[in-house]
Coordinates of C-alpha atoms and ligand atoms in Angstrom, one line a residue:
X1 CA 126.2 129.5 95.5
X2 CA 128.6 130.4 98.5
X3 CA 130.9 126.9 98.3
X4 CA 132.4 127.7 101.4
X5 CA 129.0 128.0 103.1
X6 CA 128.1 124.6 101.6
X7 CA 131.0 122.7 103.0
X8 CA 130.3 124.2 106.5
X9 CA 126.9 123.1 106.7
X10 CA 128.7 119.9 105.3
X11 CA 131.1 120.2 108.7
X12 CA 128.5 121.0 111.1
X13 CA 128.5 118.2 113.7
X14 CA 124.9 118.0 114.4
X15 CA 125.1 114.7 116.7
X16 CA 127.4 116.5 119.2
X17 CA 124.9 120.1 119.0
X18 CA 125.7 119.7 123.0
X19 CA 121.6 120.7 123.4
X20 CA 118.1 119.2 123.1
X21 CA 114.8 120.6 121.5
X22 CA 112.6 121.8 124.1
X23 CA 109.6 119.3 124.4
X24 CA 111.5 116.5 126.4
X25 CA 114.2 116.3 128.6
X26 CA 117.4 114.3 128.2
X27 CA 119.9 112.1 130.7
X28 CA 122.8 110.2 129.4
X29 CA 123.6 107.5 130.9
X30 CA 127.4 105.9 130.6
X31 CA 128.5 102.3 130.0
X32 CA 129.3 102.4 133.9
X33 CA 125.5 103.2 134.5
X34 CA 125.8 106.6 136.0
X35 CA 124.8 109.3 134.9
X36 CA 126.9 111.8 132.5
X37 CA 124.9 114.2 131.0
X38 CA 121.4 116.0 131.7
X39 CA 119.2 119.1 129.8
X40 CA 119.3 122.0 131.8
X41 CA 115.9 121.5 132.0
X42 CA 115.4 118.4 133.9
X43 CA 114.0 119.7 137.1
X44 CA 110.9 120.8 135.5
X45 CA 110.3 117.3 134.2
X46 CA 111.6 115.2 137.0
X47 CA 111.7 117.0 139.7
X48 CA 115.5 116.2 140.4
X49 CA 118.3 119.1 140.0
X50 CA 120.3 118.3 137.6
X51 CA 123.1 118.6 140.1
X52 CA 121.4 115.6 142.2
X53 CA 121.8 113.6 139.1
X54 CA 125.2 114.2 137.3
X55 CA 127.3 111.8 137.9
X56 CA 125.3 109.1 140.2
X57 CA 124.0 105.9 139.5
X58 CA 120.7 106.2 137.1
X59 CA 117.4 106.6 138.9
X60 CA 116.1 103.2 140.2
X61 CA 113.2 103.8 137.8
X62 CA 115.2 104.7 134.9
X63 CA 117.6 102.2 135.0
X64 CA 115.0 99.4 136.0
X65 CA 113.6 100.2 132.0
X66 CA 117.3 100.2 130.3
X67 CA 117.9 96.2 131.2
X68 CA 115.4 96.3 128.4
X69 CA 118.0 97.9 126.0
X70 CA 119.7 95.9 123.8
X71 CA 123.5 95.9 124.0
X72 CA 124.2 96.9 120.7
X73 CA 125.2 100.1 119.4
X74 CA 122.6 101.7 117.5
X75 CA 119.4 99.5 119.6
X76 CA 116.2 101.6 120.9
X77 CA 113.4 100.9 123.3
X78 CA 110.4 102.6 123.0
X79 CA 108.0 102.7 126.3
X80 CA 105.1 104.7 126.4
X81 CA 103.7 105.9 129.7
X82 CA 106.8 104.6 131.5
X83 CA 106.8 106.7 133.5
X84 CA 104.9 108.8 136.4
X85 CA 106.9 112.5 137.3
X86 CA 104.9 116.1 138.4
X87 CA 104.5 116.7 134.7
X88 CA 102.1 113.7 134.8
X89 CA 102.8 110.4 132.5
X90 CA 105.9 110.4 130.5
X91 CA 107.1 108.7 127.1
X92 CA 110.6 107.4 127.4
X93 CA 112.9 106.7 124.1
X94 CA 116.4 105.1 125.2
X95 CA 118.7 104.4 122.5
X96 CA 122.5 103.2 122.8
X97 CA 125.2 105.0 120.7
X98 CA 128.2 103.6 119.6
X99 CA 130.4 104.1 122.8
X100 CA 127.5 102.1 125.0
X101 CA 126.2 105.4 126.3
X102 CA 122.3 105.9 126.4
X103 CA 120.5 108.7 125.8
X104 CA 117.4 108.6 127.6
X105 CA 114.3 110.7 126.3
X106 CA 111.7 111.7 128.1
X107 CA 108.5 113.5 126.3
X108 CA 105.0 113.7 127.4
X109 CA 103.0 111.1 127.0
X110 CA 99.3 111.7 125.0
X111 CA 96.5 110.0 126.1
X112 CA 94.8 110.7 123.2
X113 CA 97.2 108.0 121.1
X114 CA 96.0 106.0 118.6
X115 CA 95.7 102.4 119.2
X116 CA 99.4 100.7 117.6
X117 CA 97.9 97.8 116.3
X118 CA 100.5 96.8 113.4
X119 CA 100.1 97.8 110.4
X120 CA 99.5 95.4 107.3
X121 CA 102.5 94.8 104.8
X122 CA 101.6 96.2 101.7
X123 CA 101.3 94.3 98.5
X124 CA 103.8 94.1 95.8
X125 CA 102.8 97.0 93.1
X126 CA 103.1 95.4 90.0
X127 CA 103.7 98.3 87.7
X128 CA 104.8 102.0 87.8
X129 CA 100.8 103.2 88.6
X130 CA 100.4 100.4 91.2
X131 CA 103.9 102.0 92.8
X132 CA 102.6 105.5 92.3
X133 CA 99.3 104.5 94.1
X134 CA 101.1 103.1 96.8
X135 CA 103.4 106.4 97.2
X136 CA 100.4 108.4 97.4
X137 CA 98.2 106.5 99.9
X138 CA 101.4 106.1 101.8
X139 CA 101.2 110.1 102.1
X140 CA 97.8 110.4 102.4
X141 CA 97.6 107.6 105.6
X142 CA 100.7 109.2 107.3
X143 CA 98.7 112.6 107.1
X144 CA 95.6 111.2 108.1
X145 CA 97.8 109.8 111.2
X146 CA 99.9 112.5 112.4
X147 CA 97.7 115.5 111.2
X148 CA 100.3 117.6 109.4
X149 CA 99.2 119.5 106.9
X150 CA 101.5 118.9 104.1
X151 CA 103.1 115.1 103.3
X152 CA 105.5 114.7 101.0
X153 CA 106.9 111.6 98.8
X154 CA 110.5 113.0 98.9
X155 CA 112.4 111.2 96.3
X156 CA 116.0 111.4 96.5
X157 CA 118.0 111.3 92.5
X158 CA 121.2 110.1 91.7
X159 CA 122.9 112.8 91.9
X160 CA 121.3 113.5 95.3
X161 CA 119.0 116.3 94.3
X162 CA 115.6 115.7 95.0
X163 CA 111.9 115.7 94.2
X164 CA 108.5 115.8 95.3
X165 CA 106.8 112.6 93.6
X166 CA 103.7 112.6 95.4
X167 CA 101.9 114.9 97.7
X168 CA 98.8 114.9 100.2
X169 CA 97.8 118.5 101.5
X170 CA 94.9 119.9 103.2
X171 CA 93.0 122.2 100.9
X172 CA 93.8 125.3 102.9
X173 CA 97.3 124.8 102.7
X174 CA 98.4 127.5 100.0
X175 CA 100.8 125.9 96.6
X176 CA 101.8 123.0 96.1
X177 CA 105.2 121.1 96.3
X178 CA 104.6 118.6 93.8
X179 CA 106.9 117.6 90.7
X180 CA 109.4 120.5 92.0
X181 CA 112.8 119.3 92.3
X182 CA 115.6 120.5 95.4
X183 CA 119.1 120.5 95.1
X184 CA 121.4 118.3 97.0
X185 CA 123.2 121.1 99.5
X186 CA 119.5 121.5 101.1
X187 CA 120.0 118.2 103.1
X188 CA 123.9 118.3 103.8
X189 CA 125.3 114.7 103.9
X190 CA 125.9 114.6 107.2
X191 CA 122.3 114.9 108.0
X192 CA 121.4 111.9 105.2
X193 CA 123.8 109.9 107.1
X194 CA 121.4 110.3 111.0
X195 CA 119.3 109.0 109.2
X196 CA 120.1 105.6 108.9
X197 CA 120.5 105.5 112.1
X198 CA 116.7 106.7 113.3
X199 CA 112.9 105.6 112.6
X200 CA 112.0 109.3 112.0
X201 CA 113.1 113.1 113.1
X202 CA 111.0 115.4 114.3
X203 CA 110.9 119.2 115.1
X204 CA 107.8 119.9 116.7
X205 CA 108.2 123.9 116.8
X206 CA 111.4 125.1 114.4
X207 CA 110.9 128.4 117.1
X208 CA 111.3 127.0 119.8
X209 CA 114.8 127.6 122.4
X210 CA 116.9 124.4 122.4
X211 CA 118.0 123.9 125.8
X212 CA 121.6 123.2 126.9
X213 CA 122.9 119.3 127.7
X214 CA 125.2 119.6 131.1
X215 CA 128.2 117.3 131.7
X216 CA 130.5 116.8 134.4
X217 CA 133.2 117.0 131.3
X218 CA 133.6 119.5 128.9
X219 CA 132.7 116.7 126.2
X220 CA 129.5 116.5 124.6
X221 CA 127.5 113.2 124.2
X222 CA 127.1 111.6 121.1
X223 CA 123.1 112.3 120.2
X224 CA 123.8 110.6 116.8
X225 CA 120.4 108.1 117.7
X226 CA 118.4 110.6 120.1
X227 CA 115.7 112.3 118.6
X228 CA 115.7 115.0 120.8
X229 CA 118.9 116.3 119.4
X230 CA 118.4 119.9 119.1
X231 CA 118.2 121.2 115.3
X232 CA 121.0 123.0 113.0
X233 CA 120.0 126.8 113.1
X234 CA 120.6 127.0 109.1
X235 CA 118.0 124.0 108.9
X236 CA 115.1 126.3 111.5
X237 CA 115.6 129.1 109.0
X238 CA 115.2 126.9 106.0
X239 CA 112.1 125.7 107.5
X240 CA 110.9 129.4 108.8
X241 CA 111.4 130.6 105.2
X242 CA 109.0 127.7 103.7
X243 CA 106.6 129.0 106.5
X244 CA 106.6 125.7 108.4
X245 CA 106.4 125.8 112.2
X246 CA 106.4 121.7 112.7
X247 CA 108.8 119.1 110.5
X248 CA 108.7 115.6 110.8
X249 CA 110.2 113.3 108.6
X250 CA 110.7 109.4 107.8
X251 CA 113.5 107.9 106.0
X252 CA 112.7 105.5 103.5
X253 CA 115.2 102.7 103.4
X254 CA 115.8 100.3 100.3
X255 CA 118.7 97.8 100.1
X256 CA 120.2 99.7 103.4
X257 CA 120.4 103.1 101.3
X258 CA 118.5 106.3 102.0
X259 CA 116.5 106.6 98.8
X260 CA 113.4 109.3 99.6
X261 CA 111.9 111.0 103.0
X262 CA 108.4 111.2 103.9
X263 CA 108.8 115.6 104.7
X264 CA 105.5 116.2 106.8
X265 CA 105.2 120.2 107.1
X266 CA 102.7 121.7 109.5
X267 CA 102.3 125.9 109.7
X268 CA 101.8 125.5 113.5
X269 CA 103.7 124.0 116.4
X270 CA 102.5 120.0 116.9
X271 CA 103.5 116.8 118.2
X272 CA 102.4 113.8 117.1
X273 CA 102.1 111.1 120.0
X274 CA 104.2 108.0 120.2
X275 CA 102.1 105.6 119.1
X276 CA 100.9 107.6 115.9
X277 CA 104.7 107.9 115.0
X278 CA 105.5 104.6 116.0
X279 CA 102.8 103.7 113.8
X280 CA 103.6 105.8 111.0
X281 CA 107.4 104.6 111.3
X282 CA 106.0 100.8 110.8
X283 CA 103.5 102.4 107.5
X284 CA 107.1 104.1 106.3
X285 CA 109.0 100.2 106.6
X286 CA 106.2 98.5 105.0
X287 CA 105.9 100.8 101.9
X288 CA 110.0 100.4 102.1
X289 CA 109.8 97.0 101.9
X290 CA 107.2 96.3 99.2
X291 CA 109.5 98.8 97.1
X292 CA 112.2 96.7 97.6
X293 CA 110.5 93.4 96.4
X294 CA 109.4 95.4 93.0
X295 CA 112.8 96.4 92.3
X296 CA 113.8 93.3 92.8
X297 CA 111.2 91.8 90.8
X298 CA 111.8 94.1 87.8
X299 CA 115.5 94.1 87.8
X300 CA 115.0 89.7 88.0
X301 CA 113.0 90.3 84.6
X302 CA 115.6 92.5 83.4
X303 CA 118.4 90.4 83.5
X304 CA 116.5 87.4 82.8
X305 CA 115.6 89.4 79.1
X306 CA 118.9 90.6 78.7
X307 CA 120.3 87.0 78.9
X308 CA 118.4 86.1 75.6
X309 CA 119.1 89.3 74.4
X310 CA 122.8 88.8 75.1
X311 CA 122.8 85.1 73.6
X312 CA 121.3 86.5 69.8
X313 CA 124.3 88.9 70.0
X314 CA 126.6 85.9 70.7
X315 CA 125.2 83.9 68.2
X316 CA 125.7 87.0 65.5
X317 CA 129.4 87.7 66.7
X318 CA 130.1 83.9 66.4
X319 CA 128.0 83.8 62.8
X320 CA 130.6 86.7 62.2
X321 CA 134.0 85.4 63.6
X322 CA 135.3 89.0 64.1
X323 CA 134.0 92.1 65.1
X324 CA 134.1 94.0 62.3
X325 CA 132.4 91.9 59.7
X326 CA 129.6 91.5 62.3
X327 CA 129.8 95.6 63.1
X328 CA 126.5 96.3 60.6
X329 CA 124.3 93.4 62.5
X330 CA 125.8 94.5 65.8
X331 CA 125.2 98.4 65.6
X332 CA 121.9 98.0 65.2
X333 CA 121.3 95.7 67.6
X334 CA 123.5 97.6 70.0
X335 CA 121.7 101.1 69.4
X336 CA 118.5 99.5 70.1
X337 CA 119.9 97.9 73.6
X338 CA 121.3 100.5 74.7
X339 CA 118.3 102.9 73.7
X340 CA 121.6 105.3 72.1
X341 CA 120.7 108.0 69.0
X342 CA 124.2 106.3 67.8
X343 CA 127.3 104.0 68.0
X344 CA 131.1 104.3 67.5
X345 CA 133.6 101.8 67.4
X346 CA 137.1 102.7 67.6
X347 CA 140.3 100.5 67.3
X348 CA 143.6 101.8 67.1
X349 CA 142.7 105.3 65.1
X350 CA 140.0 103.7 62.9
X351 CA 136.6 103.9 63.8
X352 CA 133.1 103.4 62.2
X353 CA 129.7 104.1 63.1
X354 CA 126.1 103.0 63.1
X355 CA 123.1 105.9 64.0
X356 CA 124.5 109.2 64.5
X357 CA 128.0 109.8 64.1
X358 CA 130.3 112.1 66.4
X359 CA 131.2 115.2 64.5
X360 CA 135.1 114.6 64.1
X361 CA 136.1 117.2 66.8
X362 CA 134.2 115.8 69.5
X363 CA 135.1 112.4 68.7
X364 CA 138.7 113.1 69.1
X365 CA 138.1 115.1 72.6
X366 CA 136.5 112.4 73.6
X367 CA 138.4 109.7 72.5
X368 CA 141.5 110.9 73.5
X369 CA 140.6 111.7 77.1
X370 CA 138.9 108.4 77.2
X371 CA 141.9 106.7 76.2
X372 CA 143.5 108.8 78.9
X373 CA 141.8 107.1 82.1
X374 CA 143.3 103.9 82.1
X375 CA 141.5 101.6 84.5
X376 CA 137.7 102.9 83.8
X377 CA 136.1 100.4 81.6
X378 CA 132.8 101.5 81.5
X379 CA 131.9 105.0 81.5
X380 CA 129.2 107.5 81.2
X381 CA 128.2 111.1 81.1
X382 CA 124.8 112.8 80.0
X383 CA 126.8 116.7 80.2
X384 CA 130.1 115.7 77.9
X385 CA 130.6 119.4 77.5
X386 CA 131.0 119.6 81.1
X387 CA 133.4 116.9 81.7
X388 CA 135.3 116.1 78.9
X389 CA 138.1 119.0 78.4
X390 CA 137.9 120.6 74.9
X391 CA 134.4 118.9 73.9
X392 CA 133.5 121.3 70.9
X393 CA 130.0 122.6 70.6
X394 CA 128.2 119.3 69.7
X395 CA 124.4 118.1 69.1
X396 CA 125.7 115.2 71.2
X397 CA 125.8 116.1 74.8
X398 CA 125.4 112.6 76.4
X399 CA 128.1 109.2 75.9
X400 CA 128.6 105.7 77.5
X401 CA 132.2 104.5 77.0
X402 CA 133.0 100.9 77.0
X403 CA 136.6 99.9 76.6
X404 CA 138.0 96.2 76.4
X405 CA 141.4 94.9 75.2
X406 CA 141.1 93.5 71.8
X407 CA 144.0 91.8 69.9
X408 CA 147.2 92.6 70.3
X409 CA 147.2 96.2 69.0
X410 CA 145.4 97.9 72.1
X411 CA 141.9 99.0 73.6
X412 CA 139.1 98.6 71.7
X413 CA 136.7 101.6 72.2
X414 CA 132.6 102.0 72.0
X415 CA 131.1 105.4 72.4
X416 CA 127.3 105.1 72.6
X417 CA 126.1 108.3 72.1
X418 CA 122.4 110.7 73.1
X419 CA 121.5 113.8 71.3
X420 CA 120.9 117.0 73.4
X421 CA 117.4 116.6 75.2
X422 CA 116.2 120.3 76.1
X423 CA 114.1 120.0 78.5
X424 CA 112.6 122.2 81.9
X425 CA 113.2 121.6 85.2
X426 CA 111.1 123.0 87.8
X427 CA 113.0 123.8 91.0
X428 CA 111.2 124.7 94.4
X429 CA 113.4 128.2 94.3
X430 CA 115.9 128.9 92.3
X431 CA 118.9 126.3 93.8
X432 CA 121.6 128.2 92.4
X433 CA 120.6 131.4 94.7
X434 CA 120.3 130.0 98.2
X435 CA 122.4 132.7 100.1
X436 CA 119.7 135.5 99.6
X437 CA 119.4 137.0 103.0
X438 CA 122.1 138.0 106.1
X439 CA 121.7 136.7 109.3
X440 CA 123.3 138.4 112.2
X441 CA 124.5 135.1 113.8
X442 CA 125.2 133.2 110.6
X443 CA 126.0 135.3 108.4
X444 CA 124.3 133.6 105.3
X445 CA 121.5 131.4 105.2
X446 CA 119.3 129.4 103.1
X447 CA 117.1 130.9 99.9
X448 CA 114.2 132.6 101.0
X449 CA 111.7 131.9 98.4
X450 CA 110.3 128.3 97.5
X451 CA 108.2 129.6 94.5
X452 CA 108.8 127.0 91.9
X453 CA 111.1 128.3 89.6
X454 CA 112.2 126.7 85.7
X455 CA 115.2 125.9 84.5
X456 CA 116.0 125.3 80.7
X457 CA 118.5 122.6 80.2
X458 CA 120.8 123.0 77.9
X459 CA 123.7 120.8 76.9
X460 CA 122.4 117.6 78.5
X461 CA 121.1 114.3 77.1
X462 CA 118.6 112.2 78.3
X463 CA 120.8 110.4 81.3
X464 CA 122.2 106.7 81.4
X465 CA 120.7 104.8 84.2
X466 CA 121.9 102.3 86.1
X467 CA 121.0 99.3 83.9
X468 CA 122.5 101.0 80.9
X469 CA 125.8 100.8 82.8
X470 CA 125.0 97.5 83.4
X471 CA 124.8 96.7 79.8
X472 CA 128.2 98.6 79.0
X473 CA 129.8 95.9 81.5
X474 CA 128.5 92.7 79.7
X475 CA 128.8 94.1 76.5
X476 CA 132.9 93.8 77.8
X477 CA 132.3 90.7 79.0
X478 CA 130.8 89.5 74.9
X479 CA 133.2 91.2 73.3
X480 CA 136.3 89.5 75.5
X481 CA 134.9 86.4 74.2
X482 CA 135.9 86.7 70.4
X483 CA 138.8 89.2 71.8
X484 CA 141.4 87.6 68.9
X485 CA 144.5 88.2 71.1
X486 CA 142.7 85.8 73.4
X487 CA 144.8 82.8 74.7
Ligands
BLA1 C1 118.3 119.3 107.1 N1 117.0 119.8 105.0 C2 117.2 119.1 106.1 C3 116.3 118.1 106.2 C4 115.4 118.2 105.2 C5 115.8 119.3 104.4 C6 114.2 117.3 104.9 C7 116.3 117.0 107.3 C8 115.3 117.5 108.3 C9 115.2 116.8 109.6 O1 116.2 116.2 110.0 O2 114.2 116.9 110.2 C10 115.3 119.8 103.2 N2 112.9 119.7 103.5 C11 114.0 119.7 102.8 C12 113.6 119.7 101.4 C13 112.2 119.7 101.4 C14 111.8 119.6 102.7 C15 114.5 119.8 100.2 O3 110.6 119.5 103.1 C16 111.4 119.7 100.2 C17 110.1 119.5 100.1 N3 120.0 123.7 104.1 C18 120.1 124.5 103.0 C19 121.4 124.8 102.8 C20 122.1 124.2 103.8 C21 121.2 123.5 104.7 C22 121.9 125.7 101.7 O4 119.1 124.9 102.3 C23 123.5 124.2 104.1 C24 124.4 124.5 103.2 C25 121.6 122.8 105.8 N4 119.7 121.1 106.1 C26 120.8 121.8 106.5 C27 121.3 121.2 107.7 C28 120.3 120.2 108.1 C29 119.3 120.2 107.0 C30 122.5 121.6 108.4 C31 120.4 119.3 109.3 C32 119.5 119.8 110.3 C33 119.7 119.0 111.6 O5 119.2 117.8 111.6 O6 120.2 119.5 112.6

């Protein structure tokens, strides 16, 4: 993959494009109420040149519906109908940026909207299948509402690639999406970070021309919270090579973190009406919020069990009075905690084990880098061949490190370690060949082929989540407590 490529895309300011898509027209409106900016376009929706507009007070009309708008950065007012113009009724979106500019929005309005009554809050799923369910009716409603052909359950990983967990499709609709995974550089972070800042994007036709935004100053507005904002050209192609003609997408917020998308695809241009994505935002919250409560729920259980847990490994330590009389109890009890295929406990240059031991080579690489980073207690890695300089060629591929002073003669070390899991990954294309095909403007541009493609993992362990980490840090905490250079 073309790194320089990657960080470009990573560069791209998309919020200041300086240009709309073309199914709405745009006027921004400055903290001093008049008008700064307008799409080239706004004549044919308003009936107004845009030089009859730059730089005068908002229309009467206009600015009668932004004493509505909050005055904080980042607030929105959606009005449907607001508005009567030669195009007939229009939709008007107004959200503030963070300079107390507004972007107005105007769109067509579709009399054919679905009624917005609110939608229900979902239950809390009690289990994984209840969740599942939830994920896929979520997909299935959202389809049924906005009519695109493909709905996706995009959910992002911890190392921010991503994968398709649920799916809803009509039948004509050729392949499916489903259990493939996508690398990170597909959604740059720049693009993760708009949305957190907006209900939903959407392109209604990746083909069509974005129109230029006109200013009285060479400055471009900030589109950061406009929908309108017209679209990255490597992110039309990306779309044009999956065949898609109409994207619209939903972030799904949890603990104010952008953990999956709803990715609707449609193979022809469309535009959902206000009230259906309105309504579909509101679906999107709800299903955001009842994940929430089962996290919470689960990781309330969690800590409440590893309390106990925690307390019979106190009790054995103080049985013990020192670690290493206590070390056969404790390795097993460890290695079950920390699901690990073994355990190693180092002090000064001894060490002893409990499961699978390191083979002495990699123990030393990794002990001695360990040993190295000063100020990282708890560490983990499920690739050690990857990161840990001269890791020999191992069956262990994945450790958690857990240091803690101990006594007066330095760190004492655990090395929880995972056997090598091979195991396949399916990708949707082959993410380490996205620069496939040359583009006269671009120059390079995304993979052409979505076909789902395997990947053989070698050198990996299964991976430490975030609970094992968790663990590692109270296992410090217990082992402080009978620390014998302790005061
Ligand atoms: C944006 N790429 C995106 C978005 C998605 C994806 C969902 C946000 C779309 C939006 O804002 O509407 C990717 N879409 C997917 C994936 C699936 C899907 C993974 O449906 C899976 C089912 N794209 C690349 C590469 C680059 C890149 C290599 O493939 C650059 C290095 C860039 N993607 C890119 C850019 C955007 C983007 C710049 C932002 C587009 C914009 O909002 O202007």
């Amino acid at each position: 993959m073309d790194r320089s490529f990657l960080a470009a895309c990573e560069r791209e300011p998309l919020q200041f494009s300086g240009a709309i898509l073309a199914h709405g027209t745009l006027l921004v409106i400055a903290p001093d109420g008049r008008v700064s900016h307008v799409a080239a376009n706004v004549a044919e929706w308003l009936d107004t040149p845009a030089e009859a507009l730059l730089g005068l007070p908002a229309p009467e009309n206009l600015a009668a519906a932004l004493l509505m708008l909050s005055p904080k950065a980042g607030s929105r007012l959606a009005l449907e109908a607001a508005l009567h113009a030669p195009l007939g009724l229009l939709d008007l979106v107004a959200s503030r940026n963070g300079h107390g500019a507004v972007a107005v929005e105007l769109t067509r309005h579709h009399p054919d909207a679905q009624p917005s009554y609110p939608a229900p809050l979902p239950e809390t799923p009690r289990d994984e299948a209840e969740l599942a369910a939830s994920r896929s009716e979520l997909v299935r409603l959202i389809a049924e509402m906005t009519g695109f052909r493909r709905v996706m359950y995009y959910q992002f990983r911890e190392e921010g690639d991503g994968e398709v967990i649920a799916e809803a499709r009509l039948d004509e609709i050729y392949g499916s999406y489903l259990g493939l995974r996508f690398p990170a550089s597909d959604i740059p972070q720049i693009a993760r970070a708009l949305y957190l800042k907006n209900p939903w994007h959407l392109i209604p036709d990746a083909a069509s021309k974005p129109v230029p935004v006109l200013g009285r100053e060479a400055a471009q507005p900030d589109l950061a919270c406009s929908d309108l904002r017209s679209v990255s050209a490597v992110h039309r192609i990306y779309l044009t090579n999956m065949g898609v003609r109409a994207s619209l997408s939903f972030p799904l917020i949890v603990g104010g973190t952008l953990t999956a998308l709803i990715a609707c695809h449609h193979d022809a241009p469309r535009q959902p009406s206000l009230a259906a994505l309105e309504l579909a935002h509101q679906l999107v919250r709800g299903h955001a919020i009842a994940v929430s409560a089962y996290q919470l729920r689960r990781r309330m259980q969690w800590l409440d069990g590893l309390g106990r847990h925690l307390d019979a490994a106190r009790c054995l330590l103080q049985r013990h009075g020192d670690m290493l009389s206590a070390w056969p109890e404790l390795g097993a009890w460890l290695l079950r905690e920390f699901q690990a295929d073994g355990v190693t406990l180092c002090l000064g240059e001894s060490h002893s084990s409990a499961g699978k031991p390191f083979e002495a080579g990699a123990l030393t690489a990794l002990d001695g880098w360990f040993r190295e980073r000063q100020g990282e207690f708890v560490w983990a890695s499920d690739n050690l061949s990857q990161q840990v300089p001269d890791y020999p060629l191992s069956e262990i591929a994945g450790a958690l490190a857990v240091r803690v002073k101990y006594g007066r003669t330095g760190d004492l070390r655990v090395y929880f370690c995972r056997l090598e899991h091979i195991h396949e990954v399916a990708w949707g294309g082959n993410p380490d060949k996205p620069v496939e095909h040359h583009d006269g403007a671009l120059g390079i541009a995304p993979r052409r082929s979505f076909e789902k493609w395997v990947e053989k993992r070698l050198g990996y362990s299964r991976p430490w989540d975030k609970e094992a980490r968790l663990l590692g840090f109270k296992l410090r905490e217990l082992l402080g407590e009978i620390d014998p250079g302790r005061d």
